[in-house]
Amino acid sequence: MNTSSTTASLRDGTPFISEYQASERARVISNVDYQLTFFLSEQSQFRAISTVNFELNGTAKNLTLDLNQANIISMIVNGSKIYPKYNGSYITLSPSLLQSGQNTIAIEFTREHSTNGEGLHRFVDPVDGKVYLYSHFEPAAAQQMFALFDQPDLKASFQLNVHAPKDWQVISAMRESSISAQGNDNVWVFPASPKLSPYNFSLHAGPYHMWQDNSGPYPMRLFSRQSVTEQVTPQDWFTYTKQGLYFFDRYFGIPYPFKKYDQVLVPDFLYGAMENAAAITFSEDRFLFNAKMTASQKERLAGVIMHEMAHQWFGDLVTMKWWNGLWLNESFAAFMGTLATAEATEFTHAWRTFYASGKQRAYELDSLVTTHPIEVPVATTQNAFDNIDAITYQKGASTLNQLSHLLGKETFRQGVKQYLTEFSYQNAQLDDFIGSLAKASNRDLSQWTQEWLYKAGVNSIKAEYTCANGMISDFQLVQRAVSDEFPTLREQKVKIGLFYQRQHGVEEHQTAVVTYKGARTNVSELVGAYCPDLVYPNLDDWGFVKVDLDQRSMNTAKQALNKVHDPLLRSMLWQSMWDSVLDGQAPLNDFINVALINAPLEQDYTILGQVISNLLRAKEMLDLMAPANKQYADKVSRALSQMSLRMTMEHHKNSDFQRRWFSAYVSLSTQSDPLKHLQQLLTGTTKVKGLVLDQDLRWDIIRQLNRFDYGNAYALLQREKMTDTSDSGEKAALAAEVIRPQAHLKRQWLNTIEHSQAMPFSKLRVAMFNLYPAEQNLLSAATAEQRLANLIELDKKGPVFMRSYTQALIPRACSIDNITMIDQVLNTETGLSKLTRRALLETRQNEYRCINIKQLVKPQ
């Protein structure tokens, strides 16, 4: 007997399973199918019967069946009724009850519904009291709803029967085959699904409103709560969905693998959306609005629809074997979602949006001490989401994008098609995907795989060139590792652009496509060109690499930014100026001064959003630095709010631009004059031409007034709370109350966040992110030690809670004292989870960065 492997296969009593334990289970289990019957009602508890059919191949010691926090009524194994060996996380199956070949286990149980967004989540609509249920299983929460082998490589078919109230809809991976009355309920019967990983199966039930559209290649349905139907624009959803289905059918060369396409808007959702097979869930918080959708909101909707649709092939049809492969699912969906949005919808600039938002977050994370390779081991299901971040999504997507440039777009597409065809309804690994691309391109990709997927860190490139007699005499691309700790230099293909200042703008004169690698690459084709005013070495954003502008190019960018006609290049130049602040190469003042001159001239909606976002970050940094530079911070605040109001008024004929500028005005209003103006707008004593204050904007203003406790802000909050009793209204009111600058209130809410058992997690999360805005640094300091001291205990609440808590409530103060406190925790609390420890390390590094930026600020 191998005692070490026997010990390793023993589980620890928690719901989590290790990769080794899962592989051992998959070694002896095959041909799984589930017959599931649910008895659903408006009550807080549900009853279910979970029948598991499977083949056992060989002996099965320590075999477990996952079922989380259930009250088991009966258990029958191969016809024999038994008393289960159950610890609240899983059932240990006695080998004597199992047989080689076919086995059947039937378990009847009851369980409380979840309220944290996992398992079978229950939500009571505050408007009309109606109850809505939806499931969320990723990474391993199906066990919170039924008994199963909860791991991705044990794919199974799911046959479903649901008893539910007669006014309810029931939605799952398949369309129901029958609905029949039985007493006060309807019984919904669903045929067996194709083979799916458990986390891709789903069940949603409640009195959902339904829209239908059969004009596309597959029948489409959209569902929402009844009380929010006026906020849904079904035509937009169906238009983008139809465009995506046509696009992906063509791109993959494989028809959509499921028979119908359902999308469900759900409350309290943990993420943006989830790719359940043929029954995709979307977060209400991100996709329901109280006014006509803005251009950016529509683009986000289209992009997320495309992202989840890409998963139907890449993730659902072909699924990773274990959670270390989750990055490939998400990277591919992020890449394909952006590609489809750009090529199949009106948002042809989607790659620019990708560059300005998610890709920048990936660059930032990849520059931190906590960066990680794209492909990393995942020890247990508890760690499945430890590294699910912008490196997983946007760096991975960028890596795939530059690989498609390196191999050629059609070759890349053929490789993807081969992969999906070969592994349909199966599980696959990274080598399978890379092997398909290597075969299609007839190229060895092992070195590329090592450099890009198994090595961490980001590189930068810089153009180094000399000119003689007005001509380039020498031109090199210089690559370096941003961090000495992650020294890998990589190969990729980029386009270099040379630009010249002319009377009517900054114009492109010459480009060169270069595949570079190593520290220096000669670019001989540019020798002899006219000496440029600006060089951009990653034109059109093919590569995943930070651009370090040479000094001549940086000067041109600052002087002639509004004369750069190419919007992607202009976006990149804006980003280079912001990066120079973050990297400590230029004072924050420089960026703010350039923005005050150029932001009002910006006519591109996407770039304007990028610039405003960075200005808000600049303002947050200045607030964290207080009381240092207070006089300058007040001056900046006044200038930015005045600029935002002026542009709000100027754009009265363009609602998208006006709303973008007005939202900035609300966020940048921190002094008495603009706050007084906001209060007057809210009460209707003054107006801005063209601006309609919908419910979302009203709450934004109320939150800002309460943030600074201006005037009768609290009374306005109470009045609005009575007017808007919706779920989104409750959360907005909560945000406005929590953000008020009162010490006793902060302590009360911190206690609620850390100890409440009753408040839904979705509301606790709102409280977390509104408790300590940057300018309330003294109030934050008052509880900073307590929050750090409580981390070890809070860690026991698990990754869902801690992902939000660590983002929102690890203290930030832009000070050495705060760094010392964080160091103390890191050095003494050795039992912290990987997730929490990583958050502390990142906060500490960002504190050092903030201090460096503070030292460079020039009082003005």
Short mmCIF file of N, CA, C and O in Angstrom, two decimals, residues 612-711:
data_model
loop_
_atom_site.label_atom_id
_atom_site.label_comp_id
_atom_site.label_asym_id
_atom_site.label_seq_id
_atom_site.Cartn_x
_atom_site.Cartn_y
_atom_site.Cartn_z
N ILE A 612 -11.16 60.88 -18.04
CA ILE A 612 -11.89 61.19 -16.81
C ILE A 612 -11.58 60.16 -15.73
O ILE A 612 -11.38 60.50 -14.56
N SER A 613 -11.50 58.90 -16.13
CA SER A 613 -11.17 57.84 -15.17
C SER A 613 -9.82 58.11 -14.52
O SER A 613 -9.67 57.97 -13.29
N ASN A 614 -8.83 58.50 -15.31
CA ASN A 614 -7.51 58.78 -14.74
C ASN A 614 -7.50 60.06 -13.91
O ASN A 614 -6.77 60.15 -12.91
N LEU A 615 -8.32 61.03 -14.29
CA LEU A 615 -8.43 62.24 -13.46
C LEU A 615 -9.06 61.91 -12.11
O LEU A 615 -8.64 62.47 -11.07
N LEU A 616 -10.04 61.04 -12.10
CA LEU A 616 -10.64 60.63 -10.82
C LEU A 616 -9.62 59.89 -9.96
O LEU A 616 -9.59 60.07 -8.73
N ARG A 617 -8.76 59.11 -10.59
CA ARG A 617 -7.71 58.44 -9.82
C ARG A 617 -6.69 59.44 -9.30
O ARG A 617 -6.20 59.31 -8.17
N ALA A 618 -6.39 60.46 -10.10
CA ALA A 618 -5.47 61.50 -9.65
C ALA A 618 -6.04 62.24 -8.44
O ALA A 618 -5.34 62.50 -7.46
N LYS A 619 -7.33 62.56 -8.51
CA LYS A 619 -7.99 63.23 -7.39
C LYS A 619 -7.99 62.34 -6.14
O LYS A 619 -7.76 62.82 -5.02
N GLU A 620 -8.22 61.05 -6.32
CA GLU A 620 -8.21 60.12 -5.18
C GLU A 620 -6.82 60.08 -4.54
O GLU A 620 -6.70 60.06 -3.31
N MET A 621 -5.78 60.08 -5.35
CA MET A 621 -4.41 60.10 -4.81
C MET A 621 -4.17 61.35 -3.98
O MET A 621 -3.61 61.28 -2.88
N LEU A 622 -4.59 62.50 -4.51
CA LEU A 622 -4.41 63.76 -3.77
C LEU A 622 -5.18 63.71 -2.45
O LEU A 622 -4.69 64.22 -1.43
N ASP A 623 -6.36 63.12 -2.46
CA ASP A 623 -7.13 63.00 -1.22
C ASP A 623 -6.42 62.11 -0.21
O ASP A 623 -6.40 62.41 1.00
N LEU A 624 -5.85 61.00 -0.68
CA LEU A 624 -5.12 60.11 0.23
C LEU A 624 -3.88 60.79 0.81
O LEU A 624 -3.46 60.47 1.92
N MET A 625 -3.30 61.71 0.07
CA MET A 625 -2.08 62.38 0.51
C MET A 625 -2.33 63.42 1.60
O MET A 625 -1.39 63.88 2.24
N ALA A 626 -3.60 63.81 1.79
CA ALA A 626 -3.91 64.87 2.76
C ALA A 626 -3.37 64.51 4.15
O ALA A 626 -3.35 63.34 4.52
N PRO A 627 -2.91 65.54 4.90
CA PRO A 627 -3.00 66.98 4.60
C PRO A 627 -1.88 67.52 3.72
O PRO A 627 -1.85 68.71 3.44
N ALA A 628 -0.95 66.67 3.31
CA ALA A 628 0.09 67.16 2.40
C ALA A 628 -0.55 67.67 1.11
O ALA A 628 -1.54 67.13 0.64
N ASN A 629 0.01 68.74 0.56
CA ASN A 629 -0.45 69.30 -0.72
C ASN A 629 -1.92 69.73 -0.71
O ASN A 629 -2.57 69.75 -1.75
N LYS A 630 -2.47 70.05 0.49
CA LYS A 630 -3.90 70.34 0.56
C LYS A 630 -4.28 71.56 -0.28
O LYS A 630 -5.31 71.56 -0.95
N GLN A 631 -3.44 72.57 -0.25
CA GLN A 631 -3.76 73.78 -1.02
C GLN A 631 -3.83 73.46 -2.52
O GLN A 631 -4.75 73.89 -3.22
N TYR A 632 -2.86 72.65 -2.98
CA TYR A 632 -2.87 72.27 -4.39
C TYR A 632 -4.06 71.37 -4.70
O TYR A 632 -4.73 71.52 -5.73
N ALA A 633 -4.36 70.45 -3.78
CA ALA A 633 -5.50 69.54 -3.98
C ALA A 633 -6.80 70.32 -4.10
O ALA A 633 -7.65 70.00 -4.95
N ASP A 634 -6.98 71.32 -3.27
CA ASP A 634 -8.20 72.15 -3.34
C ASP A 634 -8.27 72.90 -4.66
O ASP A 634 -9.35 73.01 -5.28
N LYS A 635 -7.13 73.38 -5.11
CA LYS A 635 -7.08 74.10 -6.39
C LYS A 635 -7.43 73.18 -7.55
O LYS A 635 -8.21 73.55 -8.45
N VAL A 636 -6.90 71.97 -7.52
CA VAL A 636 -7.19 70.99 -8.56
C VAL A 636 -8.67 70.63 -8.54
O VAL A 636 -9.33 70.57 -9.59
N SER A 637 -9.20 70.39 -7.35
CA SER A 637 -10.60 70.03 -7.22
C SER A 637 -11.51 71.09 -7.82
O SER A 637 -12.46 70.80 -8.55
N ARG A 638 -11.19 72.34 -7.51
CA ARG A 638 -11.98 73.46 -8.02
C ARG A 638 -11.90 73.52 -9.55
O ARG A 638 -12.91 73.67 -10.24
N ALA A 639 -10.69 73.38 -10.08
CA ALA A 639 -10.49 73.47 -11.53
C ALA A 639 -11.20 72.33 -12.26
O ALA A 639 -11.83 72.54 -13.31
N LEU A 640 -11.10 71.12 -11.71
CA LEU A 640 -11.71 69.96 -12.37
C LEU A 640 -13.23 70.02 -12.33
O LEU A 640 -13.90 69.69 -13.31
N SER A 641 -13.80 70.43 -11.20
CA SER A 641 -15.26 70.51 -11.13
C SER A 641 -15.78 71.62 -12.04
O SER A 641 -16.81 71.45 -12.71
N GLN A 642 -15.07 72.75 -12.12
CA GLN A 642 -15.49 73.84 -13.01
C GLN A 642 -15.42 73.39 -14.47
O GLN A 642 -16.33 73.69 -15.26
N MET A 643 -14.34 72.70 -14.81
CA MET A 643 -14.21 72.20 -16.19
C MET A 643 -15.35 71.23 -16.51
O MET A 643 -15.96 71.31 -17.58
N SER A 644 -15.65 70.33 -15.58
CA SER A 644 -16.69 69.32 -15.83
C SER A 644 -18.06 69.97 -15.99
O SER A 644 -18.84 69.56 -16.86
N LEU A 645 -18.35 70.97 -15.17
CA LEU A 645 -19.64 71.65 -15.29
C LEU A 645 -19.73 72.41 -16.61
O LEU A 645 -20.76 72.37 -17.29
N ARG A 646 -18.66 73.09 -16.96
CA ARG A 646 -18.66 73.85 -18.22
C ARG A 646 -18.91 72.93 -19.41
O ARG A 646 -19.72 73.24 -20.29
N MET A 647 -18.25 71.76 -19.41
CA MET A 647 -18.43 70.84 -20.53
C MET A 647 -19.81 70.18 -20.50
O MET A 647 -20.38 69.87 -21.55
N THR A 648 -20.36 69.98 -19.30
CA THR A 648 -21.73 69.47 -19.19
C THR A 648 -22.70 70.42 -19.88
O THR A 648 -23.60 70.01 -20.62
N MET A 649 -22.49 71.71 -19.66
CA MET A 649 -23.38 72.72 -20.24
C MET A 649 -23.17 72.84 -21.74
O MET A 649 -24.11 73.02 -22.51
N GLU A 650 -21.93 72.71 -22.18
CA GLU A 650 -21.63 72.84 -23.61
C GLU A 650 -22.21 71.69 -24.43
O GLU A 650 -22.56 71.86 -25.59
N HIS A 651 -22.31 70.52 -23.82
CA HIS A 651 -22.75 69.33 -24.56
C HIS A 651 -24.24 69.07 -24.40
O HIS A 651 -24.67 67.91 -24.41
N HIS A 652 -25.04 70.13 -24.31
CA HIS A 652 -26.47 69.93 -24.07
C HIS A 652 -27.19 69.27 -25.25
O HIS A 652 -28.31 68.79 -25.10
N LYS A 653 -26.52 69.20 -26.41
CA LYS A 653 -27.14 68.55 -27.57
C LYS A 653 -26.68 67.10 -27.75
O LYS A 653 -27.14 66.42 -28.66
N ASN A 654 -25.76 66.65 -26.91
CA ASN A 654 -25.25 65.29 -27.03
C ASN A 654 -25.38 64.62 -25.65
O ASN A 654 -24.59 64.83 -24.77
N SER A 655 -26.40 63.79 -25.51
CA SER A 655 -26.71 63.24 -24.18
C SER A 655 -25.60 62.34 -23.65
O SER A 655 -25.33 62.33 -22.45
N ASP A 656 -24.92 61.58 -24.54
CA ASP A 656 -23.85 60.70 -24.06
C ASP A 656 -22.70 61.51 -23.48
O ASP A 656 -22.22 61.23 -22.37
N PHE A 657 -22.22 62.50 -24.23
CA PHE A 657 -21.13 63.34 -23.74
C PHE A 657 -21.56 64.12 -22.50
O PHE A 657 -20.81 64.25 -21.54
N GLN A 658 -22.79 64.64 -22.54
CA GLN A 658 -23.25 65.44 -21.40
C GLN A 658 -23.29 64.59 -20.14
O GLN A 658 -22.83 65.02 -19.08
N ARG A 659 -23.80 63.37 -20.26
CA ARG A 659 -23.89 62.52 -19.07
C ARG A 659 -22.51 62.13 -18.57
O ARG A 659 -22.27 62.06 -17.37
N ARG A 660 -21.59 61.86 -19.49
CA ARG A 660 -20.23 61.50 -19.07
C ARG A 660 -19.58 62.65 -18.31
O ARG A 660 -18.95 62.45 -17.27
N TRP A 661 -19.73 63.86 -18.82
CA TRP A 661 -19.16 65.03 -18.13
C TRP A 661 -19.89 65.31 -16.82
O TRP A 661 -19.26 65.66 -15.81
N PHE A 662 -21.20 65.13 -16.81
CA PHE A 662 -21.95 65.43 -15.58
C PHE A 662 -21.61 64.41 -14.48
O PHE A 662 -21.47 64.78 -13.31
N SER A 663 -21.46 63.16 -14.84
CA SER A 663 -21.06 62.15 -13.85
C SER A 663 -19.70 62.52 -13.25
O SER A 663 -19.48 62.35 -12.04
N ALA A 664 -18.80 63.03 -14.09
CA ALA A 664 -17.50 63.49 -13.58
C ALA A 664 -17.69 64.69 -12.64
O ALA A 664 -17.05 64.77 -11.58
N TYR A 665 -18.58 65.60 -13.02
CA TYR A 665 -18.86 66.77 -12.18
C TYR A 665 -19.35 66.36 -10.80
O TYR A 665 -18.89 66.89 -9.78
N VAL A 666 -20.25 65.39 -10.76
CA VAL A 666 -20.76 64.93 -9.46
C VAL A 666 -19.61 64.36 -8.62
O VAL A 666 -19.44 64.72 -7.45
N SER A 667 -18.79 63.51 -9.22
CA SER A 667 -17.70 62.87 -8.47
C SER A 667 -16.61 63.84 -8.05
O SER A 667 -15.94 63.63 -7.04
N LEU A 668 -16.43 64.91 -8.82
CA LEU A 668 -15.36 65.88 -8.54
C LEU A 668 -15.82 67.06 -7.69
O LEU A 668 -15.03 67.94 -7.37
N SER A 669 -17.10 67.08 -7.34
CA SER A 669 -17.63 68.17 -6.53
C SER A 669 -17.39 67.88 -5.06
O SER A 669 -18.07 67.04 -4.46
N THR A 670 -16.43 68.60 -4.48
CA THR A 670 -16.05 68.34 -3.09
C THR A 670 -16.10 69.60 -2.23
O THR A 670 -15.91 69.52 -1.02
N GLN A 671 -16.34 70.75 -2.85
CA GLN A 671 -16.33 72.01 -2.12
C GLN A 671 -17.73 72.62 -2.11
O GLN A 671 -18.62 72.18 -2.86
N SER A 672 -17.91 73.62 -1.28
CA SER A 672 -19.26 74.10 -0.99
C SER A 672 -20.00 74.61 -2.22
O SER A 672 -21.21 74.33 -2.38
N ASP A 673 -19.36 75.34 -3.10
CA ASP A 673 -20.08 75.92 -4.26
C ASP A 673 -20.65 74.83 -5.18
O ASP A 673 -21.85 74.85 -5.49
N PRO A 674 -19.82 73.87 -5.65
CA PRO A 674 -20.41 72.83 -6.51
C PRO A 674 -21.41 71.94 -5.75
O PRO A 674 -22.40 71.49 -6.34
N LEU A 675 -21.17 71.70 -4.47
CA LEU A 675 -22.12 70.88 -3.69
C LEU A 675 -23.45 71.60 -3.55
O LEU A 675 -24.52 70.99 -3.66
N LYS A 676 -23.39 72.90 -3.34
CA LYS A 676 -24.62 73.70 -3.27
C LYS A 676 -25.38 73.63 -4.60
O LYS A 676 -26.61 73.48 -4.64
N HIS A 677 -24.63 73.70 -5.71
CA HIS A 677 -25.24 73.61 -7.03
C HIS A 677 -25.90 72.26 -7.24
O HIS A 677 -27.02 72.16 -7.78
N LEU A 678 -25.22 71.20 -6.81
CA LEU A 678 -25.80 69.86 -6.94
C LEU A 678 -27.11 69.75 -6.15
O LEU A 678 -28.09 69.16 -6.62
N GLN A 679 -27.12 70.32 -4.96
CA GLN A 679 -28.33 70.27 -4.13
C GLN A 679 -29.47 71.03 -4.81
O GLN A 679 -30.62 70.59 -4.80
N GLN A 680 -29.14 72.14 -5.44
CA GLN A 680 -30.16 72.92 -6.14
C GLN A 680 -30.70 72.16 -7.35
O GLN A 680 -31.90 72.20 -7.65
N LEU A 681 -29.81 71.44 -8.05
CA LEU A 681 -30.26 70.60 -9.17
C LEU A 681 -31.20 69.51 -8.68
O LEU A 681 -32.23 69.23 -9.31
N LEU A 682 -30.86 68.93 -7.56
CA LEU A 682 -31.66 67.84 -7.01
C LEU A 682 -33.05 68.32 -6.60
O LEU A 682 -34.06 67.63 -6.83
N THR A 683 -33.12 69.49 -6.00
CA THR A 683 -34.41 70.00 -5.51
C THR A 683 -35.17 70.76 -6.58
O THR A 683 -36.31 71.19 -6.35
N GLY A 684 -34.54 70.94 -7.75
CA GLY A 684 -35.24 71.56 -8.87
C GLY A 684 -35.23 73.07 -8.87
O GLY A 684 -35.94 73.69 -9.67
N THR A 685 -34.43 73.70 -8.01
CA THR A 685 -34.37 75.16 -7.98
C THR A 685 -33.47 75.72 -9.08
O THR A 685 -33.44 76.92 -9.31
N THR A 686 -32.69 74.84 -9.72
CA THR A 686 -31.92 75.24 -10.90
C THR A 686 -31.85 74.05 -11.85
O THR A 686 -32.12 72.92 -11.45
N LYS A 687 -31.49 74.31 -13.10
CA LYS A 687 -31.41 73.24 -14.10
C LYS A 687 -30.19 73.45 -14.99
O LYS A 687 -29.65 74.55 -15.09
N VAL A 688 -29.80 72.38 -15.65
CA VAL A 688 -28.78 72.44 -16.70
C VAL A 688 -29.47 72.04 -18.00
O VAL A 688 -30.12 70.99 -18.08
N LYS A 689 -29.35 72.87 -19.00
CA LYS A 689 -30.03 72.64 -20.27
C LYS A 689 -29.68 71.26 -20.84
O LYS A 689 -28.52 70.88 -20.93
N GLY A 690 -30.71 70.51 -21.20
CA GLY A 690 -30.52 69.20 -21.82
C GLY A 690 -30.35 68.06 -20.85
O GLY A 690 -30.47 66.89 -21.23
N LEU A 691 -30.09 68.35 -19.58
CA LEU A 691 -29.81 67.30 -18.60
C LEU A 691 -31.08 66.84 -17.91
O LEU A 691 -31.83 67.65 -17.36
N VAL A 692 -31.33 65.53 -17.95
CA VAL A 692 -32.47 64.95 -17.24
C VAL A 692 -31.93 64.17 -16.05
O VAL A 692 -31.10 63.26 -16.21
N LEU A 693 -32.40 64.54 -14.86
CA LEU A 693 -31.95 63.84 -13.66
C LEU A 693 -32.81 62.59 -13.44
O LEU A 693 -33.86 62.65 -12.80
N ASP A 694 -32.38 61.48 -13.99
CA ASP A 694 -33.10 60.22 -13.76
C ASP A 694 -32.77 59.71 -12.37
O ASP A 694 -31.94 60.28 -11.65
N GLN A 695 -33.37 58.59 -11.99
CA GLN A 695 -33.20 58.08 -10.63
C GLN A 695 -31.74 57.74 -10.31
O GLN A 695 -31.27 57.97 -9.20
N ASP A 696 -31.01 57.21 -11.28
CA ASP A 696 -29.60 56.86 -11.04
C ASP A 696 -28.78 58.11 -10.72
O ASP A 696 -27.96 58.11 -9.79
N LEU A 697 -28.99 59.18 -11.49
CA LEU A 697 -28.25 60.42 -11.24
C LEU A 697 -28.66 61.06 -9.92
O LEU A 697 -27.83 61.63 -9.20
N ARG A 698 -29.93 60.97 -9.59
CA ARG A 698 -30.40 61.53 -8.30
C ARG A 698 -29.66 60.84 -7.14
O ARG A 698 -29.20 61.50 -6.21
N TRP A 699 -29.54 59.52 -7.22
CA TRP A 699 -28.82 58.81 -6.16
C TRP A 699 -27.33 59.17 -6.16
O TRP A 699 -26.72 59.27 -5.08
N ASP A 700 -26.74 59.36 -7.33
CA ASP A 700 -25.33 59.77 -7.39
C ASP A 700 -25.12 61.09 -6.65
O ASP A 700 -24.14 61.26 -5.91
N ILE A 701 -26.04 62.02 -6.87
CA ILE A 701 -25.93 63.33 -6.22
C ILE A 701 -26.12 63.20 -4.70
O ILE A 701 -25.37 63.76 -3.90
N ILE A 702 -27.12 62.43 -4.31
CA ILE A 702 -27.40 62.25 -2.88
C ILE A 702 -26.21 61.61 -2.18
O ILE A 702 -25.82 62.01 -1.07
N ARG A 703 -25.59 60.65 -2.83
CA ARG A 703 -24.41 60.01 -2.23
C ARG A 703 -23.29 61.04 -2.06
O ARG A 703 -22.63 61.09 -1.02
N GLN A 704 -23.08 61.88 -3.07
CA GLN A 704 -22.00 62.87 -2.99
C GLN A 704 -22.29 63.91 -1.90
O GLN A 704 -21.39 64.31 -1.16
N LEU A 705 -23.54 64.35 -1.78
CA LEU A 705 -23.89 65.33 -0.74
C LEU A 705 -23.68 64.73 0.65
O LEU A 705 -23.19 65.40 1.56
N ASN A 706 -24.04 63.47 0.81
CA ASN A 706 -23.86 62.82 2.11
C ASN A 706 -22.39 62.51 2.37
O ASN A 706 -21.95 62.51 3.52
N ARG A 707 -21.64 62.27 1.32
CA ARG A 707 -20.20 62.01 1.47
C ARG A 707 -19.51 63.17 2.18
O ARG A 707 -18.58 62.98 2.97
N PHE A 708 -20.01 64.40 1.90
CA PHE A 708 -19.42 65.59 2.53
C PHE A 708 -20.38 66.23 3.54
O PHE A 708 -20.14 67.34 4.00
N ASP A 709 -21.45 65.50 3.87
CA ASP A 709 -22.45 65.95 4.84
C ASP A 709 -22.84 67.41 4.56
O ASP A 709 -22.86 68.26 5.46
N TYR A 710 -23.16 67.68 3.30
CA TYR A 710 -23.45 69.06 2.90
C TYR A 710 -24.93 69.37 3.08
O TYR A 710 -25.81 68.59 2.68
N GLY A 711 -25.21 70.53 3.68
CA GLY A 711 -26.59 71.02 3.79
C GLY A 711 -27.50 70.01 4.47
O GLY A 711 -27.16 69.42 5.50
#
